């Protein structure tokens, strides 16, 4: 019997699974939390962070990887000789500066108190001013790459984050040997070869297979010290997903308890790897990976520019397709924020009596309301807008509150608002000629919340398939690991052979309810009006954010934190 390992790094935890190759059978799984967590207020040294910061300690990632693999082996007693491949996916764009030894710069004593030396998580939004500047310069230079990214580069992507480092901490920029996606660095740590995934570079770093990176004149316009960034700090070779990056080094084999015969797959993103695990195979299929945020991956057989999307990459998910990415910057985070901050004592006591979570109780109460009965519509921008406005300075809005509004009414509006955000994305794709014919939903939330999935089916007016696999990203990564091993070693000759053999076949199906579809169409019209008013016509949200930033800066000066 042969096995592969899939490791999925999310925002808060990593999940590692051991899978029997050739079957949809998870033998064991372990979950780890980042030892230093997500740092949004201050560094471990006490250094204060500003608004919009979200950083991590890069060393946490490799420590979690090695311990997870050792735990899987210990739990199952599987022989290391029988583990033929490893696949890794991470959140993206999550980048870190590396020193001359390709280790995280933040581990250097000289930079341990410097925020810009740490891993910038995907949801680090403090680079928004630099994204604005990049977009202005790119428009002036008529840069072709803009059309591949919906006309606008997000603050979540690699280059704005590097611009922030270059502008605020030029010493860190100069000390950086290379800037890397965390997933590419982990592959390097395992196999000793520093290559970059075409998915990471294509969706997040302004690279495409026809034109490569933008030219040095453009980077010099962003910041003169960035002129030669491609040749000096982004020069690693780029390899398409579905290929083997290499085999475990002697050090990595020792650290993990495996052997040097274990193959390592080219890295992937947490959302982009999901189609491998659930058997997507044709144009028009879209998967929503719903967690703290939602990433949407759509398979297409043609290339068309679509304004406001995150990007499009040939072979960016399954080989042979143009893969279009879109997303919502907060979904599960919104539900968690509300349950944590605004559930009252009575609600928590009732949940305790019924031995269920506050989420389950809110869903139970909200399900008794008719569509529109709560009289509320939410703009789901509590962490900014990723698609289609591409603006992290936007904020959430809840319209329709009165003195009689209940927690369950608000909770239902949160579910509906995130569904409206997804429908806006679907409508945008279809308006620009990219059909969305089938919807899949993956992640822990879809499996646990049938009420939410029915709302999504009704709002989007589409059947939604929820595969019977709550660890879809980790499972997709394990499929890549099996493909990296190739057939002679017990794996597969191609990644699509691995998908056809190993993909999850069981699913739960949610069909739209016609009566609800008609009512939600009316609410979506209101959502669209609010979307265009607050997102396009009115600067109210940005003015409020500026006031907040100015006040926080003033308080920081008073407290000696400037």
PDB file of C-alpha atoms in Angstrom, residues 49-339:
ATOM      1  CA  UNK A  49       1.478  47.331  14.391  1.00  0.00           C
ATOM      2  CA  UNK A  50      -0.742  49.774  12.549  1.00  0.00           C
ATOM      3  CA  UNK A  51      -4.228  49.422  11.092  1.00  0.00           C
ATOM      4  CA  UNK A  52      -4.532  46.725   8.451  1.00  0.00           C
ATOM      5  CA  UNK A  53      -1.452  44.753   9.480  1.00  0.00           C
ATOM      6  CA  UNK A  54      -1.513  40.945   9.567  1.00  0.00           C
ATOM      7  CA  UNK A  55       1.857  39.205   9.919  1.00  0.00           C
ATOM      8  CA  UNK A  56       3.202  35.830  11.016  1.00  0.00           C
ATOM      9  CA  UNK A  57       6.448  34.158  11.980  1.00  0.00           C
ATOM     10  CA  UNK A  58       7.788  32.219   8.987  1.00  0.00           C
ATOM     11  CA  UNK A  59       9.551  29.652  11.169  1.00  0.00           C
ATOM     12  CA  UNK A  60       6.158  28.528  12.471  1.00  0.00           C
ATOM     13  CA  UNK A  61       5.307  27.071   9.063  1.00  0.00           C
ATOM     14  CA  UNK A  62       8.193  24.623   8.763  1.00  0.00           C
ATOM     15  CA  UNK A  63       7.936  23.597  12.422  1.00  0.00           C
ATOM     16  CA  UNK A  64       4.253  22.789  11.945  1.00  0.00           C
ATOM     17  CA  UNK A  65       4.988  20.857   8.738  1.00  0.00           C
ATOM     18  CA  UNK A  66       7.636  18.597  10.238  1.00  0.00           C
ATOM     19  CA  UNK A  67       5.700  17.925  13.423  1.00  0.00           C
ATOM     20  CA  UNK A  68       2.488  17.232  11.501  1.00  0.00           C
ATOM     21  CA  UNK A  69       4.174  14.605   9.349  1.00  0.00           C
ATOM     22  CA  UNK A  70       5.782  12.942  12.359  1.00  0.00           C
ATOM     23  CA  UNK A  71       2.397  12.887  14.109  1.00  0.00           C
ATOM     24  CA  UNK A  72       0.753  11.238  11.083  1.00  0.00           C
ATOM     25  CA  UNK A  73       3.404   8.525  10.982  1.00  0.00           C
ATOM     26  CA  UNK A  74       3.189   7.908  14.709  1.00  0.00           C
ATOM     27  CA  UNK A  75      -0.607   7.765  14.693  1.00  0.00           C
ATOM     28  CA  UNK A  76      -0.807   5.241  11.858  1.00  0.00           C
ATOM     29  CA  UNK A  77       2.450   3.265  12.073  1.00  0.00           C
ATOM     30  CA  UNK A  78       2.722   3.628   8.282  1.00  0.00           C
ATOM     31  CA  UNK A  79       6.221   2.867   7.042  1.00  0.00           C
ATOM     32  CA  UNK A  80       8.089   5.969   5.790  1.00  0.00           C
ATOM     33  CA  UNK A  81       9.122   3.902   2.757  1.00  0.00           C
ATOM     34  CA  UNK A  82       5.477   3.746   1.677  1.00  0.00           C
ATOM     35  CA  UNK A  83       4.899   7.527   1.681  1.00  0.00           C
ATOM     36  CA  UNK A  84       5.571   8.384  -1.936  1.00  0.00           C
ATOM     37  CA  UNK A  85       4.612  12.043  -2.215  1.00  0.00           C
ATOM     38  CA  UNK A  86       3.839  15.328  -0.478  1.00  0.00           C
ATOM     39  CA  UNK A  87       1.697  18.195  -1.720  1.00  0.00           C
ATOM     40  CA  UNK A  88       1.480  21.614  -0.059  1.00  0.00           C
ATOM     41  CA  UNK A  89      -0.957  24.485  -0.398  1.00  0.00           C
ATOM     42  CA  UNK A  90      -1.103  27.762   1.497  1.00  0.00           C
ATOM     43  CA  UNK A  91      -3.087  30.953   1.643  1.00  0.00           C
ATOM     44  CA  UNK A  92      -1.965  33.463  -0.961  1.00  0.00           C
ATOM     45  CA  UNK A  93      -0.628  36.001  -1.399  1.00  0.00           C
ATOM     46  CA  UNK A  94       1.326  35.280   1.802  1.00  0.00           C
ATOM     47  CA  UNK A  95       4.940  36.397   1.367  1.00  0.00           C
ATOM     48  CA  UNK A  96       8.134  36.574   3.351  1.00  0.00           C
ATOM     49  CA  UNK A  97      11.560  38.160   2.846  1.00  0.00           C
ATOM     50  CA  UNK A  98      14.395  35.622   2.983  1.00  0.00           C
ATOM     51  CA  UNK A  99      18.025  36.186   3.927  1.00  0.00           C
ATOM     52  CA  UNK A 100      21.104  34.979   2.024  1.00  0.00           C
ATOM     53  CA  UNK A 101      20.627  31.492   3.495  1.00  0.00           C
ATOM     54  CA  UNK A 102      16.983  31.440   2.380  1.00  0.00           C
ATOM     55  CA  UNK A 103      15.718  31.649   5.935  1.00  0.00           C
ATOM     56  CA  UNK A 104      13.047  34.094   7.209  1.00  0.00           C
ATOM     57  CA  UNK A 105      14.583  37.518   7.734  1.00  0.00           C
ATOM     58  CA  UNK A 106      12.573  37.963  10.934  1.00  0.00           C
ATOM     59  CA  UNK A 107      14.650  35.211  12.559  1.00  0.00           C
ATOM     60  CA  UNK A 108      17.705  37.475  12.245  1.00  0.00           C
ATOM     61  CA  UNK A 109      18.371  39.279  15.541  1.00  0.00           C
ATOM     62  CA  UNK A 110      18.853  42.559  13.665  1.00  0.00           C
ATOM     63  CA  UNK A 111      15.297  42.490  12.350  1.00  0.00           C
ATOM     64  CA  UNK A 112      13.295  40.699  15.038  1.00  0.00           C
ATOM     65  CA  UNK A 113      11.588  43.958  16.051  1.00  0.00           C
ATOM     66  CA  UNK A 114      10.945  45.121  12.460  1.00  0.00           C
ATOM     67  CA  UNK A 115       7.366  44.462  11.285  1.00  0.00           C
ATOM     68  CA  UNK A 116       8.338  44.500   7.602  1.00  0.00           C
ATOM     69  CA  UNK A 117      10.712  41.559   8.154  1.00  0.00           C
ATOM     70  CA  UNK A 118       7.844  39.204   8.980  1.00  0.00           C
ATOM     71  CA  UNK A 119       5.520  37.108   6.823  1.00  0.00           C
ATOM     72  CA  UNK A 120       2.787  39.300   5.368  1.00  0.00           C
ATOM     73  CA  UNK A 121      -0.368  37.211   5.465  1.00  0.00           C
ATOM     74  CA  UNK A 122      -2.839  37.348   2.569  1.00  0.00           C
ATOM     75  CA  UNK A 123      -5.120  39.656   4.571  1.00  0.00           C
ATOM     76  CA  UNK A 124      -2.397  42.206   5.323  1.00  0.00           C
ATOM     77  CA  UNK A 125      -4.068  45.365   3.986  1.00  0.00           C
ATOM     78  CA  UNK A 126      -1.641  48.023   5.178  1.00  0.00           C
ATOM     79  CA  UNK A 127      -0.187  48.068   1.655  1.00  0.00           C
ATOM     80  CA  UNK A 128      -3.323  49.650   0.172  1.00  0.00           C
ATOM     81  CA  UNK A 129      -1.664  53.059  -0.489  1.00  0.00           C
ATOM     82  CA  UNK A 130       1.065  51.247  -2.406  1.00  0.00           C
ATOM     83  CA  UNK A 131      -1.497  49.286  -4.412  1.00  0.00           C
ATOM     84  CA  UNK A 132      -3.182  52.595  -5.299  1.00  0.00           C
ATOM     85  CA  UNK A 133       0.157  53.985  -6.455  1.00  0.00           C
ATOM     86  CA  UNK A 134       0.946  50.844  -8.456  1.00  0.00           C
ATOM     87  CA  UNK A 135      -2.407  51.002 -10.216  1.00  0.00           C
ATOM     88  CA  UNK A 136      -1.927  54.687 -11.059  1.00  0.00           C
ATOM     89  CA  UNK A 137       1.541  54.107 -12.515  1.00  0.00           C
ATOM     90  CA  UNK A 138       0.475  50.958 -14.378  1.00  0.00           C
ATOM     91  CA  UNK A 139      -2.387  52.879 -16.008  1.00  0.00           C
ATOM     92  CA  UNK A 140      -0.017  55.693 -17.022  1.00  0.00           C
ATOM     93  CA  UNK A 141       2.399  53.162 -18.529  1.00  0.00           C
ATOM     94  CA  UNK A 142      -0.446  51.246 -20.237  1.00  0.00           C
ATOM     95  CA  UNK A 143       0.840  48.020 -18.725  1.00  0.00           C
ATOM     96  CA  UNK A 144      -0.614  44.912 -20.367  1.00  0.00           C
ATOM     97  CA  UNK A 145      -0.703  42.938 -17.128  1.00  0.00           C
ATOM     98  CA  UNK A 146      -3.629  44.984 -15.806  1.00  0.00           C
ATOM     99  CA  UNK A 147      -6.044  43.160 -18.111  1.00  0.00           C
ATOM    100  CA  UNK A 148      -5.051  39.815 -16.536  1.00  0.00           C
ATOM    101  CA  UNK A 149      -5.992  41.129 -13.084  1.00  0.00           C
ATOM    102  CA  UNK A 150      -9.344  42.680 -13.813  1.00  0.00           C
ATOM    103  CA  UNK A 151      -7.822  46.126 -14.346  1.00  0.00           C
ATOM    104  CA  UNK A 152      -6.674  46.634 -10.764  1.00  0.00           C
ATOM    105  CA  UNK A 153      -4.025  45.138  -8.491  1.00  0.00           C
ATOM    106  CA  UNK A 154      -5.076  44.302  -4.940  1.00  0.00           C
ATOM    107  CA  UNK A 155      -3.188  45.335  -1.833  1.00  0.00           C
ATOM    108  CA  UNK A 156      -3.217  41.626  -0.975  1.00  0.00           C
ATOM    109  CA  UNK A 157      -0.882  40.805  -3.864  1.00  0.00           C
ATOM    110  CA  UNK A 158       2.900  40.521  -3.789  1.00  0.00           C
ATOM    111  CA  UNK A 159       4.220  43.708  -5.403  1.00  0.00           C
ATOM    112  CA  UNK A 160       2.270  46.220  -3.251  1.00  0.00           C
ATOM    113  CA  UNK A 161       3.528  44.381  -0.161  1.00  0.00           C
ATOM    114  CA  UNK A 162       7.108  44.579  -1.433  1.00  0.00           C
ATOM    115  CA  UNK A 163       6.582  48.270  -2.236  1.00  0.00           C
ATOM    116  CA  UNK A 164       5.629  48.813   1.397  1.00  0.00           C
ATOM    117  CA  UNK A 165       8.860  47.164   2.547  1.00  0.00           C
ATOM    118  CA  UNK A 166      10.973  49.158   0.073  1.00  0.00           C
ATOM    119  CA  UNK A 167       9.394  52.463   1.103  1.00  0.00           C
ATOM    120  CA  UNK A 168       9.180  51.976   4.866  1.00  0.00           C
ATOM    121  CA  UNK A 169      12.177  49.699   5.534  1.00  0.00           C
ATOM    122  CA  UNK A 170      14.770  49.989   2.748  1.00  0.00           C
ATOM    123  CA  UNK A 171      17.310  48.250   4.996  1.00  0.00           C
ATOM    124  CA  UNK A 172      15.071  45.175   5.040  1.00  0.00           C
ATOM    125  CA  UNK A 173      14.548  45.365   1.286  1.00  0.00           C
ATOM    126  CA  UNK A 174      18.317  45.516   0.699  1.00  0.00           C
ATOM    127  CA  UNK A 175      18.975  42.658   3.143  1.00  0.00           C
ATOM    128  CA  UNK A 176      16.453  40.412   1.375  1.00  0.00           C
ATOM    129  CA  UNK A 177      17.956  37.735  -0.869  1.00  0.00           C
ATOM    130  CA  UNK A 178      14.559  36.988  -2.370  1.00  0.00           C
ATOM    131  CA  UNK A 179      10.869  37.544  -1.745  1.00  0.00           C
ATOM    132  CA  UNK A 180       8.904  34.317  -1.709  1.00  0.00           C
ATOM    133  CA  UNK A 181       5.413  32.993  -1.321  1.00  0.00           C
ATOM    134  CA  UNK A 182       5.391  30.922   1.854  1.00  0.00           C
ATOM    135  CA  UNK A 183       4.352  27.802  -0.100  1.00  0.00           C
ATOM    136  CA  UNK A 184       7.301  28.071  -2.505  1.00  0.00           C
ATOM    137  CA  UNK A 185       9.657  28.457   0.454  1.00  0.00           C
ATOM    138  CA  UNK A 186       8.252  25.326   2.123  1.00  0.00           C
ATOM    139  CA  UNK A 187       8.838  23.334  -1.072  1.00  0.00           C
ATOM    140  CA  UNK A 188      12.417  24.641  -1.084  1.00  0.00           C
ATOM    141  CA  UNK A 189      12.842  23.572   2.555  1.00  0.00           C
ATOM    142  CA  UNK A 190      11.724  20.058   1.631  1.00  0.00           C
ATOM    143  CA  UNK A 191      13.573  19.416  -1.624  1.00  0.00           C
ATOM    144  CA  UNK A 192      16.395  21.963  -1.663  1.00  0.00           C
ATOM    145  CA  UNK A 193      15.381  23.425  -5.038  1.00  0.00           C
ATOM    146  CA  UNK A 194      14.064  26.980  -5.105  1.00  0.00           C
ATOM    147  CA  UNK A 195      11.419  27.075  -7.786  1.00  0.00           C
ATOM    148  CA  UNK A 196       8.259  29.126  -7.983  1.00  0.00           C
ATOM    149  CA  UNK A 197       4.766  27.879  -8.717  1.00  0.00           C
ATOM    150  CA  UNK A 198       3.203  29.320 -11.867  1.00  0.00           C
ATOM    151  CA  UNK A 199       0.000  29.746  -9.862  1.00  0.00           C
ATOM    152  CA  UNK A 200       1.641  31.895  -7.195  1.00  0.00           C
ATOM    153  CA  UNK A 201       3.536  34.007  -9.730  1.00  0.00           C
ATOM    154  CA  UNK A 202       0.639  34.222 -12.169  1.00  0.00           C
ATOM    155  CA  UNK A 203      -2.141  35.188  -9.783  1.00  0.00           C
ATOM    156  CA  UNK A 204      -0.167  37.230  -7.277  1.00  0.00           C
ATOM    157  CA  UNK A 205       3.068  38.639  -8.713  1.00  0.00           C
ATOM    158  CA  UNK A 206       2.269  40.246 -12.105  1.00  0.00           C
ATOM    159  CA  UNK A 207       3.866  37.382 -14.090  1.00  0.00           C
ATOM    160  CA  UNK A 208       2.370  35.530 -17.061  1.00  0.00           C
ATOM    161  CA  UNK A 209       3.787  32.829 -19.291  1.00  0.00           C
ATOM    162  CA  UNK A 210       3.750  34.957 -22.463  1.00  0.00           C
ATOM    163  CA  UNK A 211       5.308  38.176 -21.151  1.00  0.00           C
ATOM    164  CA  UNK A 212       7.037  37.248 -17.902  1.00  0.00           C
ATOM    165  CA  UNK A 213       7.287  40.018 -15.287  1.00  0.00           C
ATOM    166  CA  UNK A 214       6.904  43.733 -16.110  1.00  0.00           C
ATOM    167  CA  UNK A 215      10.080  45.501 -17.247  1.00  0.00           C
ATOM    168  CA  UNK A 216      12.630  47.260 -15.053  1.00  0.00           C
ATOM    169  CA  UNK A 217      11.415  50.737 -16.062  1.00  0.00           C
ATOM    170  CA  UNK A 218       8.042  49.996 -14.523  1.00  0.00           C
ATOM    171  CA  UNK A 219       9.559  48.732 -11.276  1.00  0.00           C
ATOM    172  CA  UNK A 220      11.859  51.759 -11.155  1.00  0.00           C
ATOM    173  CA  UNK A 221       8.790  53.976 -11.415  1.00  0.00           C
ATOM    174  CA  UNK A 222       7.319  52.220  -8.391  1.00  0.00           C
ATOM    175  CA  UNK A 223      10.505  52.836  -6.406  1.00  0.00           C
ATOM    176  CA  UNK A 224      14.020  53.352  -7.800  1.00  0.00           C
ATOM    177  CA  UNK A 225      15.510  50.698  -5.503  1.00  0.00           C
ATOM    178  CA  UNK A 226      13.120  48.157  -7.054  1.00  0.00           C
ATOM    179  CA  UNK A 227      14.427  48.651 -10.603  1.00  0.00           C
ATOM    180  CA  UNK A 228      16.257  45.308 -10.759  1.00  0.00           C
ATOM    181  CA  UNK A 229      13.913  43.369  -8.478  1.00  0.00           C
ATOM    182  CA  UNK A 230      13.199  40.666 -11.066  1.00  0.00           C
ATOM    183  CA  UNK A 231      16.857  39.757 -11.621  1.00  0.00           C
ATOM    184  CA  UNK A 232      17.935  40.226  -8.000  1.00  0.00           C
ATOM    185  CA  UNK A 233      15.013  39.120  -5.817  1.00  0.00           C
ATOM    186  CA  UNK A 234      12.475  37.266  -8.030  1.00  0.00           C
ATOM    187  CA  UNK A 235      14.791  35.304 -10.286  1.00  0.00           C
ATOM    188  CA  UNK A 236      13.900  31.713  -9.340  1.00  0.00           C
ATOM    189  CA  UNK A 237      12.601  29.481 -12.183  1.00  0.00           C
ATOM    190  CA  UNK A 238       8.820  29.146 -12.500  1.00  0.00           C
ATOM    191  CA  UNK A 239       7.302  25.656 -12.877  1.00  0.00           C
ATOM    192  CA  UNK A 240       3.673  24.715 -13.567  1.00  0.00           C
ATOM    193  CA  UNK A 241       1.590  22.982 -10.929  1.00  0.00           C
ATOM    194  CA  UNK A 242       1.053  19.258 -11.435  1.00  0.00           C
ATOM    195  CA  UNK A 243       4.809  18.706 -11.727  1.00  0.00           C
ATOM    196  CA  UNK A 244       7.379  17.376  -9.295  1.00  0.00           C
ATOM    197  CA  UNK A 245       9.652  19.922  -7.638  1.00  0.00           C
ATOM    198  CA  UNK A 246      12.080  17.265  -6.389  1.00  0.00           C
ATOM    199  CA  UNK A 247      12.603  14.731  -3.612  1.00  0.00           C
ATOM    200  CA  UNK A 248      13.189  15.205   0.094  1.00  0.00           C
ATOM    201  CA  UNK A 249      16.697  16.272   1.041  1.00  0.00           C
ATOM    202  CA  UNK A 250      18.599  14.374   3.709  1.00  0.00           C
ATOM    203  CA  UNK A 251      17.811  17.142   6.209  1.00  0.00           C
ATOM    204  CA  UNK A 252      14.103  17.244   5.360  1.00  0.00           C
ATOM    205  CA  UNK A 253      13.870  13.446   5.526  1.00  0.00           C
ATOM    206  CA  UNK A 254      15.421  13.554   8.991  1.00  0.00           C
ATOM    207  CA  UNK A 255      13.133  16.397  10.128  1.00  0.00           C
ATOM    208  CA  UNK A 256       9.947  14.689   8.911  1.00  0.00           C
ATOM    209  CA  UNK A 257      10.797  11.047   9.597  1.00  0.00           C
ATOM    210  CA  UNK A 258      10.365  10.185   5.904  1.00  0.00           C
ATOM    211  CA  UNK A 259      12.906   9.035   3.302  1.00  0.00           C
ATOM    212  CA  UNK A 260      14.733  10.755   0.459  1.00  0.00           C
ATOM    213  CA  UNK A 261      12.535   8.785  -1.974  1.00  0.00           C
ATOM    214  CA  UNK A 262       9.453  10.882  -1.118  1.00  0.00           C
ATOM    215  CA  UNK A 263       8.525  13.220  -3.999  1.00  0.00           C
ATOM    216  CA  UNK A 264       7.485  16.847  -3.461  1.00  0.00           C
ATOM    217  CA  UNK A 265       4.910  18.532  -5.694  1.00  0.00           C
ATOM    218  CA  UNK A 266       5.104  22.108  -6.963  1.00  0.00           C
ATOM    219  CA  UNK A 267       3.226  24.319  -4.498  1.00  0.00           C
ATOM    220  CA  UNK A 268      -0.365  25.451  -4.951  1.00  0.00           C
ATOM    221  CA  UNK A 269      -2.800  27.902  -3.363  1.00  0.00           C
ATOM    222  CA  UNK A 270      -5.386  26.764  -0.842  1.00  0.00           C
ATOM    223  CA  UNK A 271      -8.296  27.579  -3.147  1.00  0.00           C
ATOM    224  CA  UNK A 272      -6.685  26.554  -6.430  1.00  0.00           C
ATOM    225  CA  UNK A 273      -5.863  23.050  -5.218  1.00  0.00           C
ATOM    226  CA  UNK A 274      -9.468  22.209  -4.330  1.00  0.00           C
ATOM    227  CA  UNK A 275     -10.572  21.199  -7.890  1.00  0.00           C
ATOM    228  CA  UNK A 276      -8.047  18.328  -7.757  1.00  0.00           C
ATOM    229  CA  UNK A 277      -9.752  16.853  -4.728  1.00  0.00           C
ATOM    230  CA  UNK A 278     -13.370  17.150  -5.845  1.00  0.00           C
ATOM    231  CA  UNK A 279     -13.120  16.048  -9.464  1.00  0.00           C
ATOM    232  CA  UNK A 280     -13.855  19.264 -11.363  1.00  0.00           C
ATOM    233  CA  UNK A 281     -13.194  18.588 -15.015  1.00  0.00           C
ATOM    234  CA  UNK A 282     -15.005  20.949 -17.374  1.00  0.00           C
ATOM    235  CA  UNK A 283     -15.364  24.618 -18.250  1.00  0.00           C
ATOM    236  CA  UNK A 284     -18.152  26.461 -16.454  1.00  0.00           C
ATOM    237  CA  UNK A 285     -17.533  24.800 -13.095  1.00  0.00           C
ATOM    238  CA  UNK A 286     -16.819  27.124 -10.171  1.00  0.00           C
ATOM    239  CA  UNK A 287     -15.763  26.134  -6.674  1.00  0.00           C
ATOM    240  CA  UNK A 288     -16.225  28.346  -3.629  1.00  0.00           C
ATOM    241  CA  UNK A 289     -13.693  27.560  -0.918  1.00  0.00           C
ATOM    242  CA  UNK A 290     -15.498  29.009   2.073  1.00  0.00           C
ATOM    243  CA  UNK A 291     -13.568  29.642   5.262  1.00  0.00           C
ATOM    244  CA  UNK A 292     -12.419  32.827   6.952  1.00  0.00           C
ATOM    245  CA  UNK A 293     -12.666  34.290   3.458  1.00  0.00           C
ATOM    246  CA  UNK A 294     -13.995  32.789   0.225  1.00  0.00           C
ATOM    247  CA  UNK A 295     -11.939  32.121  -2.895  1.00  0.00           C
ATOM    248  CA  UNK A 296     -13.761  31.392  -6.143  1.00  0.00           C
ATOM    249  CA  UNK A 297     -12.034  29.362  -8.858  1.00  0.00           C
ATOM    250  CA  UNK A 298     -13.764  29.105 -12.230  1.00  0.00           C
ATOM    251  CA  UNK A 299     -12.631  26.811 -15.046  1.00  0.00           C
ATOM    252  CA  UNK A 300     -12.840  28.329 -18.523  1.00  0.00           C
ATOM    253  CA  UNK A 301     -11.924  27.211 -22.013  1.00  0.00           C
ATOM    254  CA  UNK A 302     -11.369  30.741 -23.355  1.00  0.00           C
ATOM    255  CA  UNK A 303      -9.487  33.820 -22.183  1.00  0.00           C
ATOM    256  CA  UNK A 304     -11.383  37.072 -21.751  1.00  0.00           C
ATOM    257  CA  UNK A 305     -10.517  40.072 -19.584  1.00  0.00           C
ATOM    258  CA  UNK A 306     -13.023  40.411 -16.737  1.00  0.00           C
ATOM    259  CA  UNK A 307     -12.899  43.696 -14.770  1.00  0.00           C
ATOM    260  CA  UNK A 308     -12.481  43.387 -11.016  1.00  0.00           C
ATOM    261  CA  UNK A 309     -11.397  39.743 -10.808  1.00  0.00           C
ATOM    262  CA  UNK A 310      -8.263  38.630  -8.983  1.00  0.00           C
ATOM    263  CA  UNK A 311      -6.589  37.102 -12.004  1.00  0.00           C
ATOM    264  CA  UNK A 312      -6.619  34.525 -14.767  1.00  0.00           C
ATOM    265  CA  UNK A 313      -3.829  32.003 -15.408  1.00  0.00           C
ATOM    266  CA  UNK A 314      -3.514  29.357 -18.084  1.00  0.00           C
ATOM    267  CA  UNK A 315      -3.112  26.011 -16.281  1.00  0.00           C
ATOM    268  CA  UNK A 316      -3.739  27.937 -13.077  1.00  0.00           C
ATOM    269  CA  UNK A 317      -5.682  25.098 -11.490  1.00  0.00           C
ATOM    270  CA  UNK A 318      -6.424  21.989 -13.515  1.00  0.00           C
ATOM    271  CA  UNK A 319      -4.150  21.574 -16.567  1.00  0.00           C
ATOM    272  CA  UNK A 320      -5.752  22.559 -19.850  1.00  0.00           C
ATOM    273  CA  UNK A 321      -8.015  25.310 -18.512  1.00  0.00           C
ATOM    274  CA  UNK A 322      -7.881  29.031 -18.029  1.00  0.00           C
ATOM    275  CA  UNK A 323      -8.547  29.355 -14.326  1.00  0.00           C
ATOM    276  CA  UNK A 324     -10.232  32.561 -13.196  1.00  0.00           C
ATOM    277  CA  UNK A 325      -9.926  33.631  -9.557  1.00  0.00           C
ATOM    278  CA  UNK A 326     -12.198  35.922  -7.570  1.00  0.00           C
ATOM    279  CA  UNK A 327     -12.906  36.242  -3.888  1.00  0.00           C
ATOM    280  CA  UNK A 328     -14.474  37.803  -0.827  1.00  0.00           C
ATOM    281  CA  UNK A 329     -12.033  39.024   1.815  1.00  0.00           C
ATOM    282  CA  UNK A 330     -14.256  38.033   4.760  1.00  0.00           C
ATOM    283  CA  UNK A 331     -16.959  35.380   5.148  1.00  0.00           C
ATOM    284  CA  UNK A 332     -16.399  33.047   8.097  1.00  0.00           C
ATOM    285  CA  UNK A 333     -14.582  35.935   9.774  1.00  0.00           C
ATOM    286  CA  UNK A 334     -17.843  37.912   9.643  1.00  0.00           C
ATOM    287  CA  UNK A 335     -19.859  35.177  11.337  1.00  0.00           C
ATOM    288  CA  UNK A 336     -17.167  34.671  13.956  1.00  0.00           C
ATOM    289  CA  UNK A 337     -16.947  38.421  14.622  1.00  0.00           C
ATOM    290  CA  UNK A 338     -20.687  38.643  15.239  1.00  0.00           C
ATOM    291  CA  UNK A 339     -20.945  35.530  17.420  1.00  0.00           C
TER     292      UNK A 339
END
